[in-house]
mmCIF file of C-alpha atoms and ligand atoms in Angstrom:
data_model
loop_
_atom_site.group_PDB
_atom_site.id
_atom_site.type_symbol
_atom_site.label_atom_id
_atom_site.label_comp_id
_atom_site.label_asym_id
_atom_site.label_seq_id
_atom_site.Cartn_x
_atom_site.Cartn_y
_atom_site.Cartn_z
ATOM 1 C CA GLY W 489 -8.904 28.364 0.046
ATOM 2 C CA GLY W 490 -10.358 27.302 -3.255
ATOM 3 C CA ARG W 491 -9.045 23.773 -2.965
ATOM 4 C CA SER W 492 -11.229 21.140 -4.470
ATOM 5 C CA GLN W 493 -10.574 17.431 -4.308
ATOM 6 C CA GLN W 494 -13.140 17.122 -7.094
ATOM 7 C CA GLU W 495 -10.924 18.787 -9.704
ATOM 8 C CA HIS W 496 -9.861 16.412 -12.402
ATOM 9 C CA HIS W 497 -8.223 18.730 -14.860
ATOM 10 C CA ARG W 498 -4.819 17.827 -16.240
ATOM 11 C CA THR W 499 -1.884 19.737 -14.864
ATOM 12 C CA GLU W 500 1.320 19.742 -16.851
ATOM 13 C CA VAL W 501 4.344 18.971 -14.720
ATOM 14 C CA SER W 502 7.072 20.802 -16.536
ATOM 15 C CA LYS W 503 10.175 20.305 -14.436
ATOM 16 C CA PRO W 504 10.975 18.048 -11.512
ATOM 17 C CA ALA W 505 10.074 19.942 -8.377
ATOM 18 C CA GLU W 506 12.762 20.507 -5.796
ATOM 19 C CA TYR W 507 11.171 18.163 -3.283
ATOM 20 C CA SER W 508 11.139 15.276 -5.763
ATOM 21 C CA HIS W 509 13.168 12.187 -4.947
ATOM 22 C CA ARG W 510 14.467 13.572 -1.641
ATOM 23 C CA PRO W 511 13.935 11.921 1.729
ATOM 24 C CA LEU W 512 10.854 13.561 3.258
ATOM 25 C CA VAL W 513 11.843 12.704 6.827
ATOM 26 C CA THR W 514 15.411 12.309 8.073
ATOM 27 C CA ASP W 515 15.103 11.811 11.852
ATOM 28 C CA HIS W 516 13.166 8.538 11.629
ATOM 29 C CA PHE W 517 13.214 5.757 9.076
ATOM 30 C CA THR W 518 9.928 5.663 7.196
ATOM 31 C CA ALA W 519 8.653 3.355 4.443
ATOM 32 C CA ASP W 520 5.565 2.151 2.580
ATOM 33 C CA PRO W 521 4.003 5.642 2.493
ATOM 34 C CA SER W 522 0.226 5.690 2.041
ATOM 35 C CA ALA W 523 -0.725 9.274 1.247
ATOM 36 C CA HIS W 524 -4.217 10.790 1.362
ATOM 37 C CA VAL W 525 -5.729 14.223 1.159
ATOM 38 C CA PHE W 526 -7.720 14.771 4.343
ATOM 39 C CA GLU W 527 -9.095 18.142 5.427
ATOM 40 C CA GLY W 528 -7.340 19.797 2.474
ATOM 41 C CA ARG W 529 -3.851 18.626 3.505
ATOM 42 C CA ILE W 530 -1.614 15.695 2.590
ATOM 43 C CA TYR W 531 -1.379 13.055 5.318
ATOM 44 C CA ILE W 532 1.132 10.231 5.077
ATOM 45 C CA TYR W 533 0.735 6.901 6.867
ATOM 46 C CA PRO W 534 4.062 5.058 6.577
ATOM 47 C CA SER W 535 5.712 2.115 8.245
ATOM 48 C CA HIS W 536 8.165 3.227 10.939
ATOM 49 C CA ASP W 537 11.350 1.274 10.307
ATOM 50 C CA ILE W 538 13.671 0.375 13.158
ATOM 51 C CA ASP W 539 16.612 -1.939 13.581
ATOM 52 C CA ALA W 540 15.043 -4.658 15.697
ATOM 53 C CA GLY W 541 18.289 -6.655 15.624
ATOM 54 C CA ILE W 542 16.702 -9.531 13.692
ATOM 55 C CA PRO W 543 18.867 -11.081 10.944
ATOM 56 C CA SER W 544 17.659 -10.635 7.379
ATOM 57 C CA ASP W 545 15.923 -13.511 5.561
ATOM 58 C CA ASP W 546 13.502 -14.102 2.667
ATOM 59 C CA LEU W 547 10.548 -13.845 5.040
ATOM 60 C CA GLY W 548 11.354 -10.233 5.876
ATOM 61 C CA SER W 549 11.950 -11.085 9.536
ATOM 62 C CA HIS W 550 14.295 -8.099 9.741
ATOM 63 C CA PHE W 551 11.297 -5.778 9.272
ATOM 64 C CA GLY W 552 10.556 -5.762 13.002
ATOM 65 C CA MET W 553 8.564 -2.569 13.279
ATOM 66 C CA ARG W 554 6.737 -1.815 16.553
ATOM 67 C CA ASP W 555 4.698 1.352 16.010
ATOM 68 C CA TYR W 556 3.232 3.832 13.537
ATOM 69 C CA ARG W 557 3.823 7.551 13.114
ATOM 70 C CA VAL W 558 1.820 9.997 10.983
ATOM 71 C CA TYR W 559 3.177 12.887 8.926
ATOM 72 C CA SER W 560 1.417 15.700 7.079
ATOM 73 C CA MET W 561 2.090 18.701 4.904
ATOM 74 C CA ASN W 562 0.053 21.622 3.610
ATOM 75 C CA THR W 563 1.535 21.443 0.164
ATOM 76 C CA PRO W 564 4.044 19.299 -1.761
ATOM 77 C CA GLY W 565 7.511 20.424 -0.793
ATOM 78 C CA GLY W 566 6.122 22.275 2.230
ATOM 79 C CA GLU W 567 7.214 21.718 5.779
ATOM 80 C CA ILE W 568 6.481 18.249 7.132
ATOM 81 C CA THR W 569 4.588 17.979 10.393
ATOM 82 C CA ASP W 570 5.505 14.946 12.491
ATOM 83 C CA HIS W 571 2.453 13.905 14.495
ATOM 84 C CA GLY W 572 4.477 11.435 16.536
ATOM 85 C CA THR W 573 3.563 7.900 17.565
ATOM 86 C CA VAL W 574 -0.096 7.171 16.859
ATOM 87 C CA LEU W 575 -0.298 3.446 17.611
ATOM 88 C CA GLN W 576 2.102 0.915 19.110
ATOM 89 C CA VAL W 577 2.173 -2.851 19.272
ATOM 90 C CA GLU W 578 1.678 -2.850 23.068
ATOM 91 C CA ASP W 579 -1.718 -1.215 22.516
ATOM 92 C CA ILE W 580 -2.964 -3.727 19.922
ATOM 93 C CA PRO W 581 -4.514 -6.572 21.931
ATOM 94 C CA TRP W 582 -4.111 -9.240 19.238
ATOM 95 C CA ALA W 583 -0.753 -8.274 17.692
ATOM 96 C CA SER W 584 2.667 -9.615 18.633
ATOM 97 C CA ARG W 585 5.116 -8.096 16.148
ATOM 98 C CA GLN W 586 5.953 -6.751 12.683
ATOM 99 C CA LEU W 587 3.726 -3.741 12.107
ATOM 100 C CA TRP W 588 4.035 -3.631 8.326
ATOM 101 C CA ALA W 589 2.659 -1.314 5.647
ATOM 102 C CA PRO W 590 -0.524 0.525 6.772
ATOM 103 C CA ASP W 591 -3.187 2.591 5.047
ATOM 104 C CA ALA W 592 -5.900 4.963 6.245
ATOM 105 C CA ALA W 593 -9.403 6.046 5.277
ATOM 106 C CA GLU W 594 -11.875 8.699 6.364
ATOM 107 C CA LYS W 595 -15.600 8.183 6.722
ATOM 108 C CA ASP W 596 -18.099 10.608 8.294
ATOM 109 C CA GLY W 597 -15.387 12.429 10.219
ATOM 110 C CA SER W 598 -13.773 9.303 11.675
ATOM 111 C CA TYR W 599 -10.378 8.049 10.576
ATOM 112 C CA TYR W 600 -9.474 4.402 10.234
ATOM 113 C CA LEU W 601 -5.922 3.053 10.207
ATOM 114 C CA TYR W 602 -5.614 -0.392 8.596
ATOM 115 C CA PHE W 603 -2.453 -2.318 9.379
ATOM 116 C CA PRO W 604 -0.964 -5.816 9.138
ATOM 117 C CA ALA W 605 0.720 -7.472 12.092
ATOM 118 C CA LYS W 606 1.580 -10.988 13.198
ATOM 119 C CA ASP W 607 -0.673 -12.496 15.842
ATOM 120 C CA GLU W 608 0.659 -14.609 18.711
ATOM 121 C CA ASN W 609 0.961 -17.603 16.346
ATOM 122 C CA GLY W 610 3.090 -15.702 13.852
ATOM 123 C CA ILE W 611 0.225 -15.397 11.350
ATOM 124 C CA PHE W 612 -0.329 -12.063 9.629
ATOM 125 C CA LYS W 613 -3.802 -10.544 10.002
ATOM 126 C CA ILE W 614 -5.127 -7.093 9.233
ATOM 127 C CA GLY W 615 -6.270 -4.849 12.029
ATOM 128 C CA VAL W 616 -8.074 -1.545 12.213
ATOM 129 C CA ALA W 617 -7.718 1.334 14.654
ATOM 130 C CA VAL W 618 -9.925 4.404 14.908
ATOM 131 C CA ALA W 619 -9.358 8.105 15.573
ATOM 132 C CA ASP W 620 -11.463 11.248 15.424
ATOM 133 C CA ASN W 621 -8.882 13.144 13.396
ATOM 134 C CA PRO W 622 -6.370 12.215 10.680
ATOM 135 C CA ALA W 623 -3.319 12.638 12.942
ATOM 136 C CA GLY W 624 -4.500 10.130 15.504
ATOM 137 C CA PRO W 625 -3.800 8.744 18.044
ATOM 138 C CA PHE W 626 -5.617 5.613 16.886
ATOM 139 C CA ILE W 627 -7.345 3.124 19.173
ATOM 140 C CA ALA W 628 -7.040 -0.476 17.972
ATOM 141 C CA GLU W 629 -10.000 -2.795 17.842
ATOM 142 C CA PRO W 630 -9.546 -5.826 20.135
ATOM 143 C CA TYR W 631 -9.430 -8.374 17.294
ATOM 144 C CA PRO W 632 -8.129 -8.400 13.735
ATOM 145 C CA ILE W 633 -10.668 -7.951 10.944
ATOM 146 C CA SER W 634 -12.533 -11.230 10.719
ATOM 147 C CA GLY W 635 -11.732 -13.010 7.465
ATOM 148 C CA SER W 636 -8.548 -10.998 6.853
ATOM 149 C CA TYR W 637 -5.112 -12.485 6.328
ATOM 150 C CA SER W 638 -1.701 -11.615 4.848
ATOM 151 C CA ILE W 639 -0.372 -8.029 4.616
ATOM 152 C CA ASP W 640 -0.409 -4.621 2.938
ATOM 153 C CA PRO W 641 -3.969 -3.341 3.325
ATOM 154 C CA ALA W 642 -5.058 -0.525 0.998
ATOM 155 C CA VAL W 643 -8.482 1.088 1.241
ATOM 156 C CA TYR W 644 -10.131 2.656 -1.751
ATOM 157 C CA ARG W 645 -13.190 4.884 -1.496
ATOM 158 C CA ALA W 646 -15.230 4.579 -4.677
ATOM 159 C CA ASN W 647 -17.323 7.432 -6.022
ATOM 160 C CA ASP W 648 -20.502 5.643 -4.944
ATOM 161 C CA GLY W 649 -19.382 5.885 -1.304
ATOM 162 C CA ASN W 650 -18.389 2.234 -0.962
ATOM 163 C CA TYR W 651 -14.990 1.415 0.530
ATOM 164 C CA TYR W 652 -12.948 -1.520 -0.697
ATOM 165 C CA LEU W 653 -10.157 -3.163 1.265
ATOM 166 C CA TYR W 654 -7.347 -4.691 -0.815
ATOM 167 C CA TRP W 655 -4.571 -6.767 0.669
ATOM 168 C CA GLY W 656 -1.996 -9.483 0.113
ATOM 169 C CA GLY W 657 1.680 -10.176 -0.309
ATOM 170 C CA ILE W 658 3.626 -13.350 -1.033
ATOM 171 C CA TRP W 659 6.768 -14.824 0.619
ATOM 172 C CA GLY W 660 6.985 -13.205 4.099
ATOM 173 C CA GLY W 661 3.504 -11.758 3.534
ATOM 174 C CA GLN W 662 2.039 -15.306 3.712
ATOM 175 C CA LEU W 663 -0.527 -14.987 0.891
ATOM 176 C CA GLN W 664 0.726 -18.309 -0.506
ATOM 177 C CA LYS W 665 -0.577 -20.072 2.613
ATOM 178 C CA TYR W 666 -4.179 -19.482 1.427
ATOM 179 C CA ARG W 667 -6.475 -20.472 -1.414
ATOM 180 C CA ASN W 668 -10.105 -19.308 -1.602
ATOM 181 C CA ASN W 669 -9.657 -17.578 1.766
ATOM 182 C CA GLN W 670 -8.797 -20.889 3.443
ATOM 183 C CA PHE W 671 -5.554 -21.388 5.354
ATOM 184 C CA LEU W 672 -3.697 -24.380 3.920
ATOM 185 C CA ASP W 673 -0.474 -24.792 5.777
ATOM 186 C CA LYS W 674 1.935 -25.952 3.123
ATOM 187 C CA GLY W 675 5.085 -25.049 5.055
ATOM 188 C CA ASP W 676 6.822 -21.978 6.344
ATOM 189 C CA GLY W 677 9.484 -21.368 3.667
ATOM 190 C CA PRO W 678 9.050 -18.128 1.712
ATOM 191 C CA THR W 679 7.972 -19.939 -1.450
ATOM 192 C CA ASP W 680 6.178 -22.985 0.044
ATOM 193 C CA GLY W 681 2.622 -23.002 -1.271
ATOM 194 C CA LEU W 682 3.204 -20.730 -4.274
ATOM 195 C CA PRO W 683 1.658 -21.869 -7.580
ATOM 196 C CA ALA W 684 3.983 -23.540 -10.107
ATOM 197 C CA ASP W 685 5.650 -21.220 -12.624
ATOM 198 C CA ASP W 686 3.162 -22.115 -15.388
ATOM 199 C CA GLU W 687 0.099 -21.569 -13.190
ATOM 200 C CA PRO W 688 -1.660 -18.221 -12.657
ATOM 201 C CA ALA W 689 0.114 -16.045 -10.110
ATOM 202 C CA LEU W 690 -1.558 -15.266 -6.804
ATOM 203 C CA SER W 691 -3.638 -12.101 -6.848
ATOM 204 C CA PRO W 692 -4.332 -9.288 -4.482
ATOM 205 C CA ILE W 693 -7.533 -9.884 -2.517
ATOM 206 C CA VAL W 694 -10.424 -7.422 -2.298
ATOM 207 C CA ALA W 695 -13.562 -7.154 -0.202
ATOM 208 C CA ARG W 696 -16.009 -4.319 0.256
ATOM 209 C CA LEU W 697 -16.036 -2.929 3.792
ATOM 210 C CA SER W 698 -19.182 -2.772 5.899
ATOM 211 C CA LYS W 699 -20.657 0.574 6.859
ATOM 212 C CA ASP W 700 -18.842 0.387 10.205
ATOM 213 C CA MET W 701 -15.475 0.197 8.354
ATOM 214 C CA LYS W 702 -14.370 -2.564 10.767
ATOM 215 C CA THR W 703 -15.733 -5.683 9.119
ATOM 216 C CA LEU W 704 -15.876 -7.163 5.633
ATOM 217 C CA ALA W 705 -19.261 -6.839 3.926
ATOM 218 C CA GLU W 706 -18.661 -9.780 1.617
ATOM 219 C CA GLU W 707 -16.536 -12.838 0.932
ATOM 220 C CA PRO W 708 -13.073 -11.666 -0.178
ATOM 221 C CA ARG W 709 -12.285 -12.326 -3.826
ATOM 222 C CA GLU W 710 -9.187 -12.417 -5.988
ATOM 223 C CA VAL W 711 -8.363 -9.483 -8.246
ATOM 224 C CA GLN W 712 -7.340 -10.967 -11.571
ATOM 225 C CA ILE W 713 -4.352 -9.473 -13.396
ATOM 226 C CA LEU W 714 -4.339 -10.396 -17.085
ATOM 227 C CA ASP W 715 -1.806 -10.003 -19.864
ATOM 228 C CA GLU W 716 -2.542 -8.237 -23.171
ATOM 229 C CA SER W 717 -4.178 -11.431 -24.527
ATOM 230 C CA GLY W 718 -6.537 -11.754 -21.581
ATOM 231 C CA ASN W 719 -4.661 -14.624 -19.934
ATOM 232 C CA PRO W 720 -3.726 -14.497 -16.241
ATOM 233 C CA ILE W 721 -0.159 -13.374 -15.559
ATOM 234 C CA LEU W 722 1.705 -16.532 -14.558
ATOM 235 C CA ALA W 723 3.501 -17.212 -11.287
ATOM 236 C CA GLY W 724 6.805 -17.642 -13.123
ATOM 237 C CA ASP W 725 6.539 -14.199 -14.720
ATOM 238 C CA HIS W 726 8.406 -12.442 -11.950
ATOM 239 C CA ALA W 727 8.770 -9.175 -13.878
ATOM 240 C CA ARG W 728 4.988 -8.718 -14.064
ATOM 241 C CA ARG W 729 3.300 -10.788 -11.383
ATOM 242 C CA PHE W 730 1.809 -9.370 -8.184
ATOM 243 C CA PHE W 731 4.058 -9.675 -5.141
ATOM 244 C CA GLU W 732 2.712 -7.137 -2.581
ATOM 245 C CA ALA W 733 1.692 -3.511 -2.021
ATOM 246 C CA ALA W 734 -1.558 -3.111 -3.985
ATOM 247 C CA TRP W 735 -2.946 0.413 -4.470
ATOM 248 C CA ILE W 736 -5.941 1.660 -6.447
ATOM 249 C CA HIS W 737 -6.650 5.012 -8.023
ATOM 250 C CA LEU W 738 -9.180 6.253 -10.549
ATOM 251 C CA HIS W 739 -8.178 8.526 -13.407
ATOM 252 C CA ASP W 740 -10.298 9.579 -16.382
ATOM 253 C CA GLY W 741 -12.803 6.799 -15.719
ATOM 254 C CA ARG W 742 -10.149 4.057 -15.538
ATOM 255 C CA TYR W 743 -9.200 2.147 -12.421
ATOM 256 C CA TYR W 744 -5.462 1.684 -11.972
ATOM 257 C CA LEU W 745 -4.139 -1.163 -9.831
ATOM 258 C CA THR W 746 -0.500 -0.575 -8.952
ATOM 259 C CA TYR W 747 1.656 -3.091 -7.077
ATOM 260 C CA SER W 748 5.165 -4.268 -6.329
ATOM 261 C CA THR W 749 6.684 -7.137 -8.292
ATOM 262 C CA GLY W 750 8.907 -7.931 -5.287
ATOM 263 C CA ASP W 751 11.994 -9.824 -6.369
ATOM 264 C CA THR W 752 12.121 -7.891 -9.678
ATOM 265 C CA HIS W 753 11.632 -4.600 -7.795
ATOM 266 C CA PHE W 754 9.146 -2.779 -10.037
ATOM 267 C CA ILE W 755 5.988 -0.878 -9.229
ATOM 268 C CA ALA W 756 3.773 -2.124 -12.037
ATOM 269 C CA TYR W 757 0.345 -0.995 -13.154
ATOM 270 C CA ALA W 758 -2.707 -2.638 -14.645
ATOM 271 C CA THR W 759 -5.992 -1.020 -15.671
ATOM 272 C CA GLY W 760 -9.611 -2.063 -15.380
ATOM 273 C CA ASP W 761 -13.112 -0.689 -15.444
ATOM 274 C CA ASN W 762 -14.251 -1.409 -11.893
ATOM 275 C CA PRO W 763 -12.712 -1.887 -8.425
ATOM 276 C CA TYR W 764 -12.893 -5.692 -8.587
ATOM 277 C CA GLY W 765 -11.063 -5.983 -11.899
ATOM 278 C CA PRO W 766 -10.053 -7.826 -13.924
ATOM 279 C CA PHE W 767 -7.090 -5.563 -14.567
ATOM 280 C CA THR W 768 -4.889 -5.725 -17.643
ATOM 281 C CA TYR W 769 -1.156 -5.364 -17.105
ATOM 282 C CA GLN W 770 0.231 -2.223 -18.787
ATOM 283 C CA GLY W 771 3.797 -1.601 -17.623
ATOM 284 C CA ASN W 772 5.769 -0.009 -14.832
ATOM 285 C CA VAL W 773 5.197 3.169 -12.877
ATOM 286 C CA LEU W 774 8.463 3.121 -10.928
ATOM 287 C CA ALA W 775 11.827 1.607 -11.855
ATOM 288 C CA PRO W 776 13.738 -0.310 -9.160
ATOM 289 C CA VAL W 777 14.847 1.808 -6.224
ATOM 290 C CA GLN W 778 17.819 1.409 -3.918
ATOM 291 C CA GLY W 779 17.011 -1.398 -1.439
ATOM 292 C CA TRP W 780 15.101 -4.669 -1.902
ATOM 293 C CA THR W 781 11.541 -3.555 -1.228
ATOM 294 C CA THR W 782 9.509 -1.086 -3.229
ATOM 295 C CA HIS W 783 6.135 0.220 -2.075
ATOM 296 C CA HIS W 784 4.111 3.237 -3.006
ATOM 297 C CA SER W 785 0.879 5.195 -3.075
ATOM 298 C CA ILE W 786 -0.618 7.510 -5.668
ATOM 299 C CA VAL W 787 -2.708 10.533 -4.704
ATOM 300 C CA GLN W 788 -4.133 13.604 -6.402
ATOM 301 C CA PHE W 789 -3.688 16.986 -4.718
ATOM 302 C CA GLU W 790 -4.911 20.234 -6.238
ATOM 303 C CA GLY W 791 -5.107 18.741 -9.707
ATOM 304 C CA THR W 792 -1.648 17.123 -9.780
ATOM 305 C CA TRP W 793 -0.938 13.462 -9.178
ATOM 306 C CA TYR W 794 1.890 12.334 -6.915
ATOM 307 C CA LEU W 795 3.739 9.104 -6.306
ATOM 308 C CA PHE W 796 4.911 8.419 -2.771
ATOM 309 C CA TYR W 797 7.549 5.708 -2.457
ATOM 310 C CA HIS W 798 10.649 4.787 -0.493
ATOM 311 C CA ASP W 799 14.267 3.807 -0.951
ATOM 312 C CA THR W 800 17.262 3.339 1.295
ATOM 313 C CA GLU W 801 19.262 6.456 0.463
ATOM 314 C CA LEU W 802 19.832 7.502 4.079
ATOM 315 C CA SER W 803 20.928 4.136 5.516
ATOM 316 C CA GLY W 804 21.996 1.846 2.696
ATOM 317 C CA GLU W 805 20.177 -0.874 4.696
ATOM 318 C CA THR W 806 17.199 -2.636 3.152
ATOM 319 C CA HIS W 807 15.128 -2.506 6.370
ATOM 320 C CA LEU W 808 15.859 1.166 7.181
ATOM 321 C CA ARG W 809 14.069 3.126 4.508
ATOM 322 C CA ASN W 810 13.123 6.728 3.831
ATOM 323 C CA MET W 811 9.981 7.894 2.085
ATOM 324 C CA LYS W 812 10.053 10.217 -0.901
ATOM 325 C CA MET W 813 7.593 11.741 -3.341
ATOM 326 C CA ALA W 814 7.520 12.849 -6.966
ATOM 327 C CA PRO W 815 4.901 14.097 -9.441
ATOM 328 C CA LEU W 816 3.299 11.360 -11.538
ATOM 329 C CA ARG W 817 1.958 11.922 -15.043
ATOM 330 C CA HIS W 818 -0.909 10.211 -16.801
ATOM 331 C CA LEU W 819 -0.394 10.528 -20.556
ATOM 332 C CA PRO W 820 -3.333 11.200 -22.901
ATOM 333 C CA ASP W 821 -3.408 7.532 -24.015
ATOM 334 C CA GLY W 822 -4.035 6.382 -20.441
ATOM 335 C CA SER W 823 -0.486 5.188 -19.818
ATOM 336 C CA ILE W 824 1.580 6.411 -16.880
ATOM 337 C CA GLU W 825 4.984 7.935 -17.516
ATOM 338 C CA LEU W 826 7.696 5.737 -15.978
ATOM 339 C CA ILE W 827 9.375 7.352 -12.984
ATOM 340 C CA GLU W 828 13.081 6.618 -12.772
ATOM 341 C CA PRO W 829 14.323 7.613 -9.376
HETATM 342 O O1 FUB N 1147 7.572 -2.767 5.297
HETATM 343 C C1 FUB N 1147 7.389 -4.136 5.462
HETATM 344 C C2 FUB N 1147 7.001 -4.766 4.180
HETATM 345 O O2 FUB N 1147 8.021 -4.566 3.225
HETATM 346 C C3 FUB N 1147 5.777 -4.177 3.551
HETATM 347 O O3 FUB N 1147 4.581 -4.585 4.144
HETATM 348 C C4 FUB N 1147 5.991 -4.614 2.169
HETATM 349 O O4 FUB N 1147 5.147 -4.024 1.230
HETATM 350 C C5 FUB N 1147 7.441 -4.250 1.967
HETATM 351 O O5 FUB N 1147 7.612 -2.883 1.716
#
């Protein structure tokens, strides 16, 4: 007992814990771990990687995942509970393939799993599925979330009780096919439709969720990421620009947007003073891992912050990943200590 999710005191992390940087699960391939504290325990909502036999390309076609599993633990480094399959593509009326990085949220005792998948036309949309407990199983809504597109949903519950849905990813994630929430089909190559190198990079998208958690309460908007001079990070700035995998957390009154830089393989962070941004680029949270993709979540549990991420230690194959975790430190000046796996 005595656990409080409200605690915000600093905890010094003196030495790397034993569980750090080790595969958390070894009998399935797991990736893109979205971790949350629900009911006083850590729940992880990852992608479930499989070898779907699809050749690798720059659209990520080889990421042919077909279902989701949920994992949990009582304490970091504790035994992992495998809750099994909680949703599969056959049970999602609108989805055809590629169940990519999910996230989950709790509201009033119901649990919502947000996930990207391709529809029958090969267009990524974001769906939602509902359960009455954090371990599922989840029942998918019949249609994707109206007004959603692209990949990598992340839900953030603000202190005022509002929930914000973030999403987006370029190349195979299809964000470059849209401007101002409109689909502009500029071609199907991974970089067709991207801004020129000297134009502002594409941004993650955010919209507040309605009370029912299944619809958007407002027109989605772009989350600006600025450099130290207040100018948008440019599309050609591959070491700093947003690629995919947005995540939000709040620490000491600052909002942190963390994201993958894709082809430069960093998890970067930017800070702002509200969930919509703008956010100012600050640096990296995680150095490149083994494998092409990098994807993460950041969660506080019993006063300590943790990074969940993945690499390809177990398989050596970019599409067969294994999730890991490690403590994450906020320094007194608001920066985050770089984690080098
Ligand atoms: O796991 C499939 C995709 O690869 C995710 O949606 C991206 O973030 C990247 O990790």
